[in-house]
Short mmCIF file of C-alpha atoms and ligand atoms in Angstrom, two decimals:
data_model
loop_
_atom_site.label_atom_id
_atom_site.label_comp_id
_atom_site.label_asym_id
_atom_site.label_seq_id
_atom_site.Cartn_x
_atom_site.Cartn_y
_atom_site.Cartn_z
CA MET A 18 -37.61 3.47 0.94
CA THR A 19 -35.13 0.70 2.55
CA TRP A 20 -32.18 -0.27 0.40
CA PRO A 21 -31.74 -3.99 -0.99
CA ARG A 22 -28.91 -6.04 0.59
CA LEU A 23 -25.83 -6.22 -1.79
CA TRP A 24 -24.78 -9.29 -0.96
CA ARG A 25 -26.06 -13.18 1.15
CA ASP A 26 -24.65 -13.29 4.87
CA PRO A 27 -24.17 -16.67 4.97
CA GLU A 28 -22.59 -18.79 8.10
CA PRO A 29 -19.87 -20.40 6.78
CA LYS A 30 -19.79 -23.44 5.23
CA PRO A 31 -17.25 -26.65 6.79
CA ALA A 32 -15.38 -26.73 3.75
CA TYR A 33 -14.30 -24.66 0.87
CA ASP A 34 -12.08 -25.50 -2.60
CA ALA A 35 -10.56 -21.99 -1.85
CA VAL A 36 -10.84 -19.47 0.82
CA ILE A 37 -9.39 -15.99 0.53
CA VAL A 38 -7.99 -14.45 3.33
CA GLY A 39 -8.97 -10.10 3.26
CA GLY A 40 -12.04 -8.75 2.49
CA GLY A 41 -10.29 -5.54 1.01
CA GLY A 42 -10.64 -4.29 -3.17
CA HIS A 43 -8.40 -6.85 -3.74
CA GLY A 44 -9.61 -10.06 -1.96
CA LEU A 45 -12.89 -9.57 -3.48
CA ALA A 46 -11.66 -9.04 -7.37
CA THR A 47 -9.91 -12.08 -6.89
CA ALA A 48 -12.83 -14.00 -5.46
CA TYR A 49 -14.63 -12.17 -8.07
CA TYR A 50 -12.10 -13.54 -11.12
CA LEU A 51 -11.94 -16.54 -9.49
CA ALA A 52 -15.55 -17.40 -10.12
CA LYS A 53 -16.12 -15.56 -13.67
CA GLU A 54 -12.92 -16.44 -15.08
CA HIS A 55 -12.11 -20.15 -13.88
CA GLY A 56 -15.43 -20.99 -12.88
CA ILE A 57 -14.22 -21.74 -9.57
CA THR A 58 -17.18 -20.88 -7.24
CA ASN A 59 -16.93 -22.54 -4.17
CA VAL A 60 -15.24 -20.31 -2.64
CA ALA A 61 -15.05 -18.16 0.82
CA VAL A 62 -13.72 -14.53 1.59
CA LEU A 63 -12.67 -14.47 5.11
CA GLU A 64 -13.05 -10.87 6.44
CA LYS A 65 -12.16 -9.86 10.14
CA GLY A 66 -14.24 -6.58 10.26
CA TRP A 67 -16.30 -5.75 7.15
CA LEU A 68 -15.78 -5.93 3.85
CA GLY A 69 -13.91 -2.31 2.46
CA GLY A 70 -12.91 -1.00 5.50
CA GLY A 71 -9.63 -1.22 5.66
CA ASN A 72 -7.09 0.64 2.73
CA THR A 73 -10.01 0.29 0.45
CA ALA A 74 -11.92 2.72 2.55
CA ARG A 75 -8.70 4.84 3.64
CA ASN A 76 -6.82 5.35 0.24
CA THR A 77 -7.11 8.32 -1.57
CA THR A 78 -8.19 6.10 -4.97
CA VAL A 79 -5.46 7.49 -7.35
CA ILE A 80 -5.13 5.37 -10.48
CA ARG A 81 -2.44 5.93 -12.68
CA SER A 82 0.04 3.65 -14.54
CA ASN A 83 2.55 5.22 -15.47
CA TYR A 84 5.47 3.53 -13.58
CA LEU A 85 9.46 2.87 -14.57
CA TRP A 86 10.07 -0.86 -15.49
CA ASP A 87 8.48 -2.89 -17.44
CA GLU A 88 7.14 -5.44 -15.33
CA SER A 89 5.27 -2.55 -13.34
CA ALA A 90 3.89 -1.12 -16.35
CA ALA A 91 2.67 -4.05 -17.46
CA ILE A 92 1.13 -5.24 -14.70
CA TYR A 93 -0.13 -1.39 -13.69
CA GLU A 94 -1.35 -1.06 -16.97
CA PHE A 95 -2.83 -4.13 -17.64
CA SER A 96 -4.99 -2.81 -14.54
CA LEU A 97 -5.62 0.37 -15.67
CA LYS A 98 -7.55 -1.27 -19.01
CA LEU A 99 -9.82 -3.20 -16.61
CA TRP A 100 -10.88 -0.29 -14.75
CA GLU A 101 -11.58 1.47 -17.91
CA GLY A 102 -14.19 -1.22 -18.23
CA LEU A 103 -14.93 -2.33 -14.90
CA SER A 104 -18.53 -0.53 -14.64
CA ARG A 105 -19.88 -1.74 -16.97
CA ASP A 106 -17.94 -5.27 -16.49
CA LEU A 107 -20.20 -5.13 -12.58
CA ASN A 108 -22.77 -3.34 -13.64
CA PHE A 109 -22.17 -0.61 -10.51
CA ASN A 110 -21.00 2.31 -11.05
CA VAL A 111 -17.03 2.76 -9.76
CA MET A 112 -16.81 6.25 -10.64
CA LEU A 113 -13.44 6.02 -12.65
CA SER A 114 -12.56 9.59 -13.67
CA GLN A 115 -9.98 10.25 -15.59
CA ARG A 116 -8.89 13.72 -14.90
CA GLY A 117 -5.14 13.47 -15.38
CA VAL A 118 -2.50 12.90 -13.14
CA LEU A 119 0.30 15.51 -12.97
CA ASN A 120 3.47 14.39 -11.18
CA LEU A 121 5.50 17.71 -10.66
CA ALA A 122 9.46 18.05 -11.28
CA HIS A 123 11.16 20.96 -9.00
CA ASN A 124 14.75 20.00 -9.83
CA LEU A 125 17.20 18.86 -12.13
CA HIS A 126 17.48 15.51 -10.92
CA ASP A 127 13.75 14.89 -10.46
CA ARG A 128 13.29 16.61 -14.26
CA ARG A 129 15.86 14.27 -15.83
CA GLU A 130 13.97 11.10 -14.11
CA ALA A 131 10.35 12.21 -15.17
CA ILE A 132 11.82 12.69 -18.92
CA ARG A 133 13.12 8.96 -18.48
CA ARG A 134 9.65 7.74 -17.42
CA VAL A 135 8.02 9.14 -19.83
CA HIS A 136 10.16 7.83 -22.75
CA ALA A 137 9.59 4.48 -20.97
CA ASN A 138 6.56 4.68 -20.52
CA ARG A 139 5.77 5.57 -24.36
CA LEU A 140 8.09 2.42 -25.04
CA ASN A 141 5.45 0.37 -23.03
CA GLY A 142 2.73 1.59 -24.78
CA ILE A 143 1.55 3.78 -21.94
CA ASP A 144 0.19 7.16 -22.79
CA ALA A 145 2.57 9.44 -20.78
CA GLU A 146 3.46 13.32 -21.57
CA TRP A 147 6.13 15.89 -20.53
CA LEU A 148 5.33 19.08 -20.17
CA ASP A 149 7.09 22.28 -19.87
CA PRO A 150 6.47 25.11 -16.70
CA THR A 151 4.02 27.23 -19.28
CA ALA A 152 1.93 23.82 -20.10
CA VAL A 153 1.47 23.04 -16.43
CA ARG A 154 0.15 26.54 -15.83
CA ALA A 155 -2.14 25.97 -18.28
CA PHE A 156 -3.27 22.40 -17.67
CA CYS A 157 -3.38 23.57 -13.61
CA PRO A 158 -4.22 26.90 -13.10
CA ILE A 159 -4.37 26.94 -9.70
CA LEU A 160 -0.81 25.53 -9.07
CA ASN A 161 2.37 28.34 -7.99
CA ILE A 162 4.66 28.05 -10.46
CA ASP A 163 6.13 31.53 -10.01
CA ALA A 164 9.96 31.86 -10.73
CA GLY A 165 10.70 32.51 -6.98
CA ALA A 166 7.78 29.81 -5.65
CA ARG A 167 9.28 27.54 -2.55
CA TYR A 168 9.20 24.92 -4.79
CA PRO A 169 9.90 26.32 -7.99
CA VAL A 170 8.03 24.33 -10.89
CA LEU A 171 10.45 22.74 -13.88
CA GLY A 172 7.66 20.62 -15.41
CA ALA A 173 5.81 17.63 -15.07
CA THR A 174 4.40 14.32 -16.54
CA LEU A 175 0.64 13.96 -17.37
CA GLN A 176 -0.73 10.91 -17.94
CA ARG A 177 -4.21 11.45 -19.38
CA ARG A 178 -5.70 8.46 -18.31
CA GLY A 179 -5.17 8.60 -14.93
CA GLY A 180 -7.05 10.04 -12.11
CA VAL A 181 -9.35 8.97 -9.29
CA ALA A 182 -12.39 6.31 -8.46
CA ARG A 183 -14.54 5.93 -5.36
CA HIS A 184 -13.06 3.61 -3.47
CA ASP A 185 -16.23 1.83 -1.67
CA ALA A 186 -17.99 1.44 -5.03
CA VAL A 187 -15.25 -1.00 -6.29
CA ALA A 188 -15.19 -3.45 -2.80
CA TRP A 189 -19.12 -3.28 -2.99
CA GLY A 190 -18.95 -3.70 -6.92
CA TYR A 191 -17.24 -6.83 -6.93
CA ALA A 192 -18.89 -8.11 -3.77
CA ARG A 193 -21.93 -7.85 -5.19
CA ALA A 194 -20.82 -9.68 -8.47
CA ALA A 195 -18.70 -12.43 -6.90
CA ASP A 196 -21.64 -12.94 -4.72
CA ALA A 197 -23.94 -13.08 -7.55
CA ARG A 198 -22.01 -15.98 -8.91
CA GLY A 199 -21.87 -17.97 -5.76
CA VAL A 200 -18.56 -16.90 -3.24
CA ASP A 201 -19.69 -16.95 0.06
CA LEU A 202 -18.75 -13.05 1.53
CA ILE A 203 -18.46 -14.37 5.64
CA GLN A 204 -17.65 -10.66 7.95
CA ASN A 205 -16.32 -10.96 11.18
CA CYS A 206 -14.70 -13.80 10.92
CA ALA A 207 -10.86 -13.32 11.82
CA VAL A 208 -8.18 -15.80 10.45
CA THR A 209 -6.11 -16.52 13.85
CA GLY A 210 -4.29 -19.77 12.47
CA LEU A 211 -3.55 -21.65 9.14
CA ARG A 212 -3.73 -25.59 9.76
CA ARG A 213 -0.80 -27.95 7.61
CA ASN A 214 -0.71 -31.27 6.54
CA GLY A 215 2.77 -31.74 5.96
CA GLY A 216 3.80 -29.92 3.49
CA ARG A 217 0.21 -28.69 2.32
CA ILE A 218 -2.18 -26.54 3.39
CA ALA A 219 -5.35 -28.19 5.34
CA GLY A 220 -7.71 -25.56 5.76
CA VAL A 221 -8.06 -22.23 8.31
CA GLU A 222 -8.68 -21.49 12.68
CA THR A 223 -10.91 -18.72 12.37
CA SER A 224 -12.56 -16.85 15.20
CA ARG A 225 -15.89 -18.79 13.67
CA GLY A 226 -14.42 -22.19 13.70
CA PHE A 227 -11.93 -23.87 11.59
CA ILE A 228 -12.88 -23.80 7.85
CA LYS A 229 -11.04 -26.70 5.72
CA ALA A 230 -9.97 -25.64 2.51
CA GLY A 231 -8.14 -26.70 -0.67
CA LYS A 232 -5.88 -23.22 -1.31
CA VAL A 233 -5.45 -20.60 0.32
CA GLY A 234 -4.72 -16.85 -0.24
CA ILE A 235 -3.56 -14.27 1.73
CA VAL A 236 -4.68 -10.63 0.83
CA ALA A 237 -4.43 -9.11 3.95
CA ALA A 238 -2.78 -6.17 3.04
CA GLY A 239 -1.18 -4.47 6.67
CA HIS A 240 -1.21 -7.90 8.24
CA ASN A 241 0.10 -9.63 5.64
CA SER A 242 3.57 -10.65 7.85
CA VAL A 243 1.00 -12.09 10.70
CA LEU A 244 -1.08 -14.09 8.40
CA ALA A 245 2.58 -15.49 6.92
CA ALA A 246 3.72 -15.91 10.02
CA MET A 247 0.81 -18.24 11.34
CA ALA A 248 2.46 -20.58 8.63
CA GLY A 249 6.10 -19.76 9.30
CA ILE A 250 7.32 -18.19 6.85
CA ARG A 251 8.78 -14.77 6.58
CA LEU A 252 8.36 -12.11 4.28
CA PRO A 253 10.66 -9.24 3.17
CA ILE A 254 7.12 -6.72 4.27
CA GLU A 255 7.28 -4.12 7.44
CA SER A 256 3.86 -2.48 8.04
CA HIS A 257 3.53 1.10 8.42
CA PRO A 258 0.93 4.08 8.94
CA LEU A 259 -0.14 5.92 5.98
CA GLN A 260 -2.03 8.72 6.62
CA ALA A 261 -4.66 11.30 4.69
CA LEU A 262 -7.23 14.36 5.44
CA VAL A 263 -9.74 16.43 4.01
CA SER A 264 -10.27 20.04 3.73
CA GLU A 265 -14.15 21.51 3.82
CA PRO A 266 -15.89 21.46 0.89
CA ILE A 267 -15.68 23.97 -1.49
CA LYS A 268 -16.51 24.68 -5.16
CA PRO A 269 -14.44 22.44 -7.86
CA VAL A 270 -10.91 24.72 -8.31
CA LEU A 271 -8.94 21.39 -8.88
CA ASP A 272 -10.14 19.20 -12.08
CA CYS A 273 -6.97 17.21 -11.74
CA VAL A 274 -4.64 15.34 -10.06
CA VAL A 275 -1.46 16.64 -8.55
CA MET A 276 1.77 14.75 -7.08
CA SER A 277 4.77 15.59 -5.94
CA ASN A 278 7.43 13.00 -5.02
CA ALA A 279 10.21 15.68 -3.87
CA VAL A 280 8.29 17.74 -1.43
CA HIS A 281 5.58 14.60 -0.61
CA VAL A 282 2.53 15.81 -1.18
CA TYR A 283 -0.96 15.16 -3.70
CA VAL A 284 -4.18 16.19 -3.74
CA SER A 285 -7.33 16.05 -5.63
CA GLN A 286 -10.74 17.22 -5.43
CA SER A 287 -13.39 14.16 -4.29
CA ASP A 288 -16.84 15.12 -6.30
CA LYS A 289 -18.04 16.74 -2.79
CA GLY A 290 -15.74 19.28 -3.08
CA GLU A 291 -13.14 17.85 -0.49
CA LEU A 292 -9.59 18.21 -0.96
CA VAL A 293 -8.13 14.78 -0.64
CA MET A 294 -4.72 15.09 0.47
CA GLY A 295 -1.70 12.42 1.89
CA ALA A 296 2.08 11.81 1.24
CA GLY A 297 4.20 10.09 2.75
CA ILE A 298 4.05 6.91 5.08
CA ASP A 299 5.55 7.31 8.97
CA GLY A 300 8.93 6.18 9.80
CA PHE A 301 8.23 3.22 12.17
CA ASN A 302 6.55 0.38 12.17
CA SER A 303 2.87 0.22 13.03
CA TYR A 304 -0.27 -1.60 13.22
CA ALA A 305 -2.46 1.16 15.05
CA GLN A 306 -4.43 2.53 11.64
CA ARG A 307 -2.74 6.28 12.82
CA GLY A 308 -0.03 8.07 12.53
CA SER A 309 2.11 10.90 13.95
CA PHE A 310 1.21 14.44 13.58
CA PRO A 311 5.09 15.62 11.69
CA VAL A 312 3.96 14.25 8.71
CA ILE A 313 0.86 16.09 8.26
CA GLU A 314 2.14 19.07 9.05
CA ALA A 315 5.16 18.83 6.50
CA GLN A 316 2.59 18.05 3.80
CA MET A 317 0.28 20.56 4.72
CA GLY A 318 3.06 23.02 4.35
CA ALA A 319 3.95 21.36 0.80
CA VAL A 320 0.24 21.65 -0.29
CA ILE A 321 0.22 25.47 0.89
CA ALA A 322 3.63 26.26 -0.76
CA LEU A 323 2.89 24.54 -4.18
CA PHE A 324 -1.12 26.16 -3.93
CA PRO A 325 -1.21 29.52 -1.80
CA ILE A 326 -4.76 29.33 -3.05
CA PHE A 327 -5.35 26.84 -0.60
CA SER A 328 -3.88 28.27 3.16
CA ARG A 329 -7.48 29.55 4.25
CA LEU A 330 -9.00 26.03 4.06
CA ARG A 331 -9.80 24.05 7.34
CA MET A 332 -9.25 20.49 7.53
CA MET A 333 -12.21 18.36 8.45
CA ARG A 334 -10.43 14.69 8.84
CA SER A 335 -7.57 12.63 9.07
CA TRP A 336 -7.10 9.53 8.90
CA GLY A 337 -4.10 6.46 8.51
CA GLY A 338 -4.56 2.49 7.29
CA ILE A 339 -1.57 0.21 8.37
CA VAL A 340 -0.03 -0.21 4.35
CA ASP A 341 2.43 -3.08 3.92
CA VAL A 342 5.32 -2.17 2.39
CA CYS A 343 8.17 -3.81 0.29
CA PRO A 344 12.25 -3.17 -0.15
CA ASP A 345 11.81 -2.37 -3.42
CA ALA A 346 8.20 -0.93 -3.71
CA SER A 347 6.66 -3.78 -5.55
CA PRO A 348 4.54 -6.20 -4.76
CA ILE A 349 4.25 -9.61 -3.93
CA ILE A 350 2.11 -11.84 -5.81
CA GLY A 351 2.52 -15.61 -6.23
CA LYS A 352 3.28 -18.82 -4.13
CA LEU A 353 4.14 -19.53 -0.73
CA PRO A 354 6.36 -22.42 0.36
CA VAL A 355 3.51 -24.65 1.50
CA ASP A 356 1.61 -26.15 -1.31
CA GLY A 357 -1.69 -24.39 -1.26
CA LEU A 358 -0.54 -21.38 0.03
CA TYR A 359 -0.55 -18.09 -1.67
CA LEU A 360 -0.09 -14.52 -1.01
CA ASN A 361 -0.82 -11.15 -3.07
CA GLY A 362 0.53 -8.22 -0.43
CA GLY A 363 3.42 -6.03 -0.40
CA TRP A 364 1.33 -3.51 -2.30
CA GLY A 365 2.11 -0.84 0.16
CA THR A 366 1.47 3.13 -0.42
CA GLY A 367 -0.54 2.09 -3.82
CA GLY A 368 -2.54 -0.94 -4.68
CA PHE A 369 -5.73 0.59 -5.07
CA LYS A 370 -4.94 1.23 -8.95
CA ALA A 371 -3.89 -1.91 -9.24
CA THR A 372 -7.29 -3.45 -7.88
CA PRO A 373 -8.85 -5.17 -10.88
CA GLY A 374 -5.39 -6.38 -12.43
CA SER A 375 -4.31 -7.76 -8.73
CA GLY A 376 -7.23 -9.88 -8.64
CA PHE A 377 -7.57 -10.94 -11.61
CA VAL A 378 -3.76 -12.30 -12.20
CA PHE A 379 -4.02 -13.89 -8.07
CA ALA A 380 -7.07 -15.74 -9.38
CA HIS A 381 -5.32 -17.15 -12.00
CA THR A 382 -2.08 -17.88 -9.59
CA ILE A 383 -4.46 -19.59 -7.58
CA ALA A 384 -6.64 -21.45 -10.37
CA ASN A 385 -3.80 -22.84 -11.76
CA ASP A 386 -1.06 -23.33 -9.07
CA ALA A 387 1.23 -21.21 -11.34
CA PRO A 388 1.73 -18.17 -11.73
CA HIS A 389 0.15 -15.91 -13.98
CA PRO A 390 2.55 -14.22 -16.46
CA LEU A 391 1.79 -11.03 -15.41
CA ALA A 392 2.38 -11.81 -11.93
CA ALA A 393 6.03 -14.37 -12.56
CA PRO A 394 8.09 -11.02 -11.87
CA PHE A 395 6.49 -10.30 -8.60
CA SER A 396 7.27 -13.70 -6.81
CA LEU A 397 9.01 -13.72 -3.13
CA GLU A 398 11.50 -15.79 -4.83
CA ARG A 399 13.02 -12.30 -6.31
CA PHE A 400 14.60 -11.15 -3.21
CA THR A 401 16.66 -14.38 -2.92
CA THR A 402 17.19 -14.20 -7.06
CA GLY A 403 18.28 -10.44 -6.32
CA ALA A 404 15.69 -9.63 -9.73
CA LEU A 405 14.12 -6.68 -7.56
CA ILE A 406 12.02 -4.00 -9.19
CA ASP A 407 12.51 -0.77 -8.03
CA GLU A 408 9.98 1.64 -8.37
CA HIS A 409 10.90 3.77 -5.35
CA GLY A 410 10.99 6.45 -8.31
CA ALA A 411 7.47 6.16 -9.51
CA ALA A 412 6.14 5.24 -6.29
CA ALA A 413 7.90 7.62 -3.93
CA VAL A 414 5.28 9.68 -2.22
CA ALA A 415 2.23 7.19 -1.54
CA HIS A 416 0.00 7.27 -3.43
CA MET B 5 3.66 12.22 18.21
CA LEU B 6 6.15 9.71 19.64
CA LEU B 7 8.61 11.41 23.07
CA ILE B 8 11.68 9.31 22.68
CA ALA B 9 13.59 9.26 25.43
CA CYS B 10 17.46 9.45 24.43
CA PRO B 11 19.91 7.61 26.77
CA TRP B 12 22.39 11.08 25.97
CA CYS B 13 19.89 13.85 25.44
CA GLY B 14 16.93 12.77 27.70
CA PRO B 15 13.01 12.92 26.30
CA ARG B 16 12.67 14.71 23.07
CA ASP B 17 10.16 15.29 20.04
CA GLU B 18 10.05 12.62 17.64
CA THR B 19 10.81 14.75 14.44
CA GLU B 20 14.24 14.84 16.24
CA PHE B 21 14.87 11.27 15.32
CA ARG B 22 15.20 8.24 11.87
CA CYS B 23 13.96 4.97 13.55
CA GLY B 24 16.36 2.36 11.48
CA GLY B 25 13.92 -0.36 11.72
CA GLU B 26 14.35 -4.07 13.51
CA ALA B 27 17.04 -4.47 15.69
CA HIS B 28 19.45 -7.73 16.74
CA ILE B 29 19.86 -8.67 13.14
CA ALA B 30 24.10 -9.41 13.13
CA ARG B 31 25.56 -9.22 10.31
CA PRO B 32 26.49 -12.57 9.07
CA LYS B 33 30.38 -13.25 10.22
CA ASP B 34 31.53 -15.24 7.22
CA PRO B 35 28.72 -13.95 4.01
CA ASP B 36 30.92 -15.88 1.76
CA ALA B 37 29.30 -19.17 3.37
CA LEU B 38 26.12 -18.20 3.32
CA ASP B 39 24.19 -19.54 -0.03
CA ASP B 40 21.21 -17.40 -1.54
CA ALA B 41 18.49 -17.87 1.08
CA ALA B 42 20.35 -17.08 3.98
CA TRP B 43 21.65 -14.30 2.66
CA ALA B 44 18.38 -13.67 1.45
CA ASP B 45 17.02 -13.71 4.57
CA TYR B 46 19.42 -11.59 6.22
CA LEU B 47 18.89 -8.82 3.72
CA PHE B 48 15.64 -8.79 3.45
CA MET B 49 13.65 -10.86 5.88
CA ARG B 50 11.99 -8.64 8.30
CA ARG B 51 9.59 -9.84 11.87
CA ASN B 52 6.83 -7.41 11.35
CA PRO B 53 5.18 -8.05 14.67
CA LYS B 54 1.85 -6.74 15.28
CA GLY B 55 2.91 -6.44 19.25
CA ARG B 56 6.25 -5.76 21.03
CA HIS B 57 9.03 -4.69 18.72
CA ARG B 58 12.92 -4.17 18.84
CA GLU B 59 14.03 -1.57 17.04
CA ARG B 60 17.46 0.99 16.37
CA TRP B 61 16.96 4.75 16.27
CA VAL B 62 19.28 7.75 15.74
CA HIS B 63 19.28 10.64 17.50
CA ALA B 64 19.65 12.86 14.12
CA ALA B 65 18.82 16.26 14.94
CA GLY B 66 20.10 16.10 18.08
CA CYS B 67 23.62 13.93 19.67
CA ARG B 68 23.75 11.42 16.79
CA ARG B 69 24.07 8.63 18.49
CA TRP B 70 22.17 5.48 18.01
CA PHE B 71 20.04 3.06 20.70
CA ASN B 72 17.60 0.56 20.64
CA VAL B 73 13.61 0.80 21.80
CA GLU B 74 11.46 -1.50 22.61
CA ARG B 75 8.01 -0.57 21.63
CA ASP B 76 4.71 -1.99 20.69
CA THR B 77 3.05 -1.40 17.20
CA VAL B 78 -0.30 -1.31 18.64
CA SER B 79 -0.79 0.77 21.30
CA HIS B 80 2.93 3.11 20.38
CA VAL B 81 4.06 2.75 23.87
CA ILE B 82 8.08 2.23 24.31
CA THR B 83 8.59 0.27 27.13
CA ALA B 84 11.97 0.28 27.13
CA VAL B 85 15.65 1.80 25.46
CA TYR B 86 18.90 0.19 26.09
CA PRO B 87 22.30 0.61 24.23
CA MET B 88 23.17 -1.04 20.45
CA GLY B 89 25.19 -4.28 21.37
CA LYS B 90 23.21 -5.19 24.44
CA PRO B 91 20.49 -8.21 24.50
CA PRO B 92 17.03 -6.88 24.94
CA PRO B 93 15.56 -6.36 28.69
CA GLY B 94 14.44 -9.49 29.99
CA GLU B 95 16.81 -11.20 28.13
CA GLY B 96 20.19 -13.00 28.90
CA GLY B 97 23.57 -13.11 26.75
C1 FAD C 516 -4.14 6.96 3.59
C2 FAD C 516 -3.71 6.03 2.47
C3 FAD C 516 -4.15 6.30 0.82
C4 FAD C 516 -3.90 5.62 0.18
N1 FAD C 516 -3.64 6.35 -1.33
C5 FAD C 516 -3.36 5.19 -2.09
C6 FAD C 516 -3.61 5.62 -3.58
O1 FAD C 516 -3.95 6.78 -3.67
N2 FAD C 516 -3.92 5.01 -4.77
C7 FAD C 516 -3.70 3.24 -4.50
O2 FAD C 516 -2.90 2.98 -6.11
N3 FAD C 516 -3.08 3.33 -3.44
C8 FAD C 516 -3.25 4.32 -2.46
N4 FAD C 516 -3.48 3.39 -1.26
C9 FAD C 516 -2.76 2.05 -1.02
C10 FAD C 516 -3.92 0.82 -1.28
O3 FAD C 516 -5.25 1.17 -0.37
C11 FAD C 516 -3.29 -0.19 -0.86
O4 FAD C 516 -2.41 -0.72 -1.56
C12 FAD C 516 -4.69 -1.39 -1.19
O5 FAD C 516 -5.96 -1.07 -0.48
C13 FAD C 516 -4.49 -2.64 -0.71
O6 FAD C 516 -5.34 -3.92 -1.15
P1 FAD C 516 -6.63 -3.83 0.04
O7 FAD C 516 -7.76 -2.94 -0.92
O8 FAD C 516 -7.28 -5.81 -0.46
O9 FAD C 516 -6.28 -3.95 1.19
P2 FAD C 516 -6.88 -3.75 2.44
O10 FAD C 516 -8.73 -3.18 2.06
O11 FAD C 516 -6.98 -3.50 3.47
O12 FAD C 516 -7.85 -5.16 2.91
C14 FAD C 516 -7.40 -6.45 3.89
C15 FAD C 516 -8.35 -6.79 4.54
O13 FAD C 516 -8.10 -8.04 5.16
C16 FAD C 516 -8.53 -7.81 6.36
N5 FAD C 516 -7.74 -9.07 7.56
C17 FAD C 516 -6.23 -8.46 7.70
N6 FAD C 516 -5.99 -9.41 8.67
C18 FAD C 516 -7.24 -10.77 8.86
C19 FAD C 516 -7.63 -11.62 9.17
N7 FAD C 516 -6.20 -12.65 10.21
N8 FAD C 516 -8.82 -12.30 8.84
C20 FAD C 516 -9.32 -11.85 8.43
N9 FAD C 516 -9.37 -10.45 7.55
C21 FAD C 516 -8.16 -10.04 8.06
C22 FAD C 516 -8.58 -6.33 6.68
O14 FAD C 516 -9.78 -6.66 7.35
C23 FAD C 516 -9.35 -5.73 5.53
O15 FAD C 516 -10.08 -5.56 5.13
C24 FAD C 516 -3.48 3.91 -0.15
C25 FAD C 516 -3.33 3.53 1.23
C26 FAD C 516 -3.58 4.33 2.52
C27 FAD C 516 -3.87 3.86 3.59
ZN1 ZN C 517 20.59 12.63 21.89
#
């Protein structure tokens, strides 16, 4: 049986009301909500490779909303609520699995920080629990919580509504739904320049010719600095490799997500049975979609200490993506200092979970030429005013 | 894994070093004279180039000295190692 095409493969038109640069989850969601929420359908998504082939395809799909500060809690929780209705909204199964996310505490500082975060989450209406070691063992029996363990477990936070989703399905679902509302999805079309007319955006130079645009939204993840530089704009972003890997498939053994900031590893089990594992970024700047082996070595050491049961497993594949990291581990969503030019980036190691909310608030920001209230605190100006949103505690291990 | 030639210890594995980020960002001589935008630019804005990058490294688990490296951020090839305070190779001043 041949599978039907999910979206058209149009030639670029000479002009659009809005052009979105980057066909990852965030760009596709932006286009979908521009059409659905704001009736703006003369829109193109320009993708230099194939849809969802960047970090969307490479991420480890952890979804949660238990961030510390009010601004982050608001946008990530808004996003989680959209996830909860997304398969129905898109009529596409994004395979959201709310299996619960544990964040382990290994020392007194971890424990205090984690309990503080549970309280902060609850004040923001986000489900959060503190589990003592016995409760952790009951929730995740294969975790080593013995007193003599290399990394003693003093407890864990649990967000039961957190979990994982199917990365590709999110991109494909948004792509199909955006296409159905008239959005042109144009692959193999790299943006090579941003043409300005005075202080206003005029359009984009691409590998397939100039395309006129009323508004341009940059959603290029690891390449946001490169895009912004085309308009002479400097960003507080640096691009780093972030790696992940999967084991050979085994029978179901782990039915939740376990993360550890202190020893820098996190793990879940895919529906195919593979253990999906990730860790922190490589410390140097890179656009190479690959990192160094010592990062993998360190995370495997940590995972085996936490889960001795995994020690005989073989790893099958490892890969890297390029993540755009901000100094305060929070994204930048808003207007840039060129009229009609907008940025949604800096999601770094943790933007997959935000895909629906990010697209929603960015579409609003573009449509109204003013930030959505949930996006307003995440402006580029915060680096000038000093109103940073420091989420290193809640976002320290990459996820 | 990168093989980095420490100017004092010779070629060593990446794990002995820490990357200190973009090089040649001079601390403003008179910070009080800066407006917020200029201060933000100094503190937070980065070139983050795709291609040739000048960056600082420290031999953390070795001689503990800092130095500059010129490295390509796509191929990871290191094209120069030079002392702190010196201009990048091929550039005067
Ligand atoms: C290994 C790894 C694990 C991760 N794990 C998690 C996790 O568990 N949970 C979580 O929440 N987040 C995670 N993340 C982060 C998450 O993947 C990203 O924050 C998010 O995917 C970024 O948004 P995006 O989907 O739009 O990016 P992408 O899918 O990367 O989309 C950006 C697109 O822009 C395109 N582009 C770039 N330059 C141009 C140009 N000049 N012209 C046209 N197109 C261009 C790229 O080709 C790319 O397709 C992880 C990331 C990695 C790499
Ligand atoms: Zn040395």
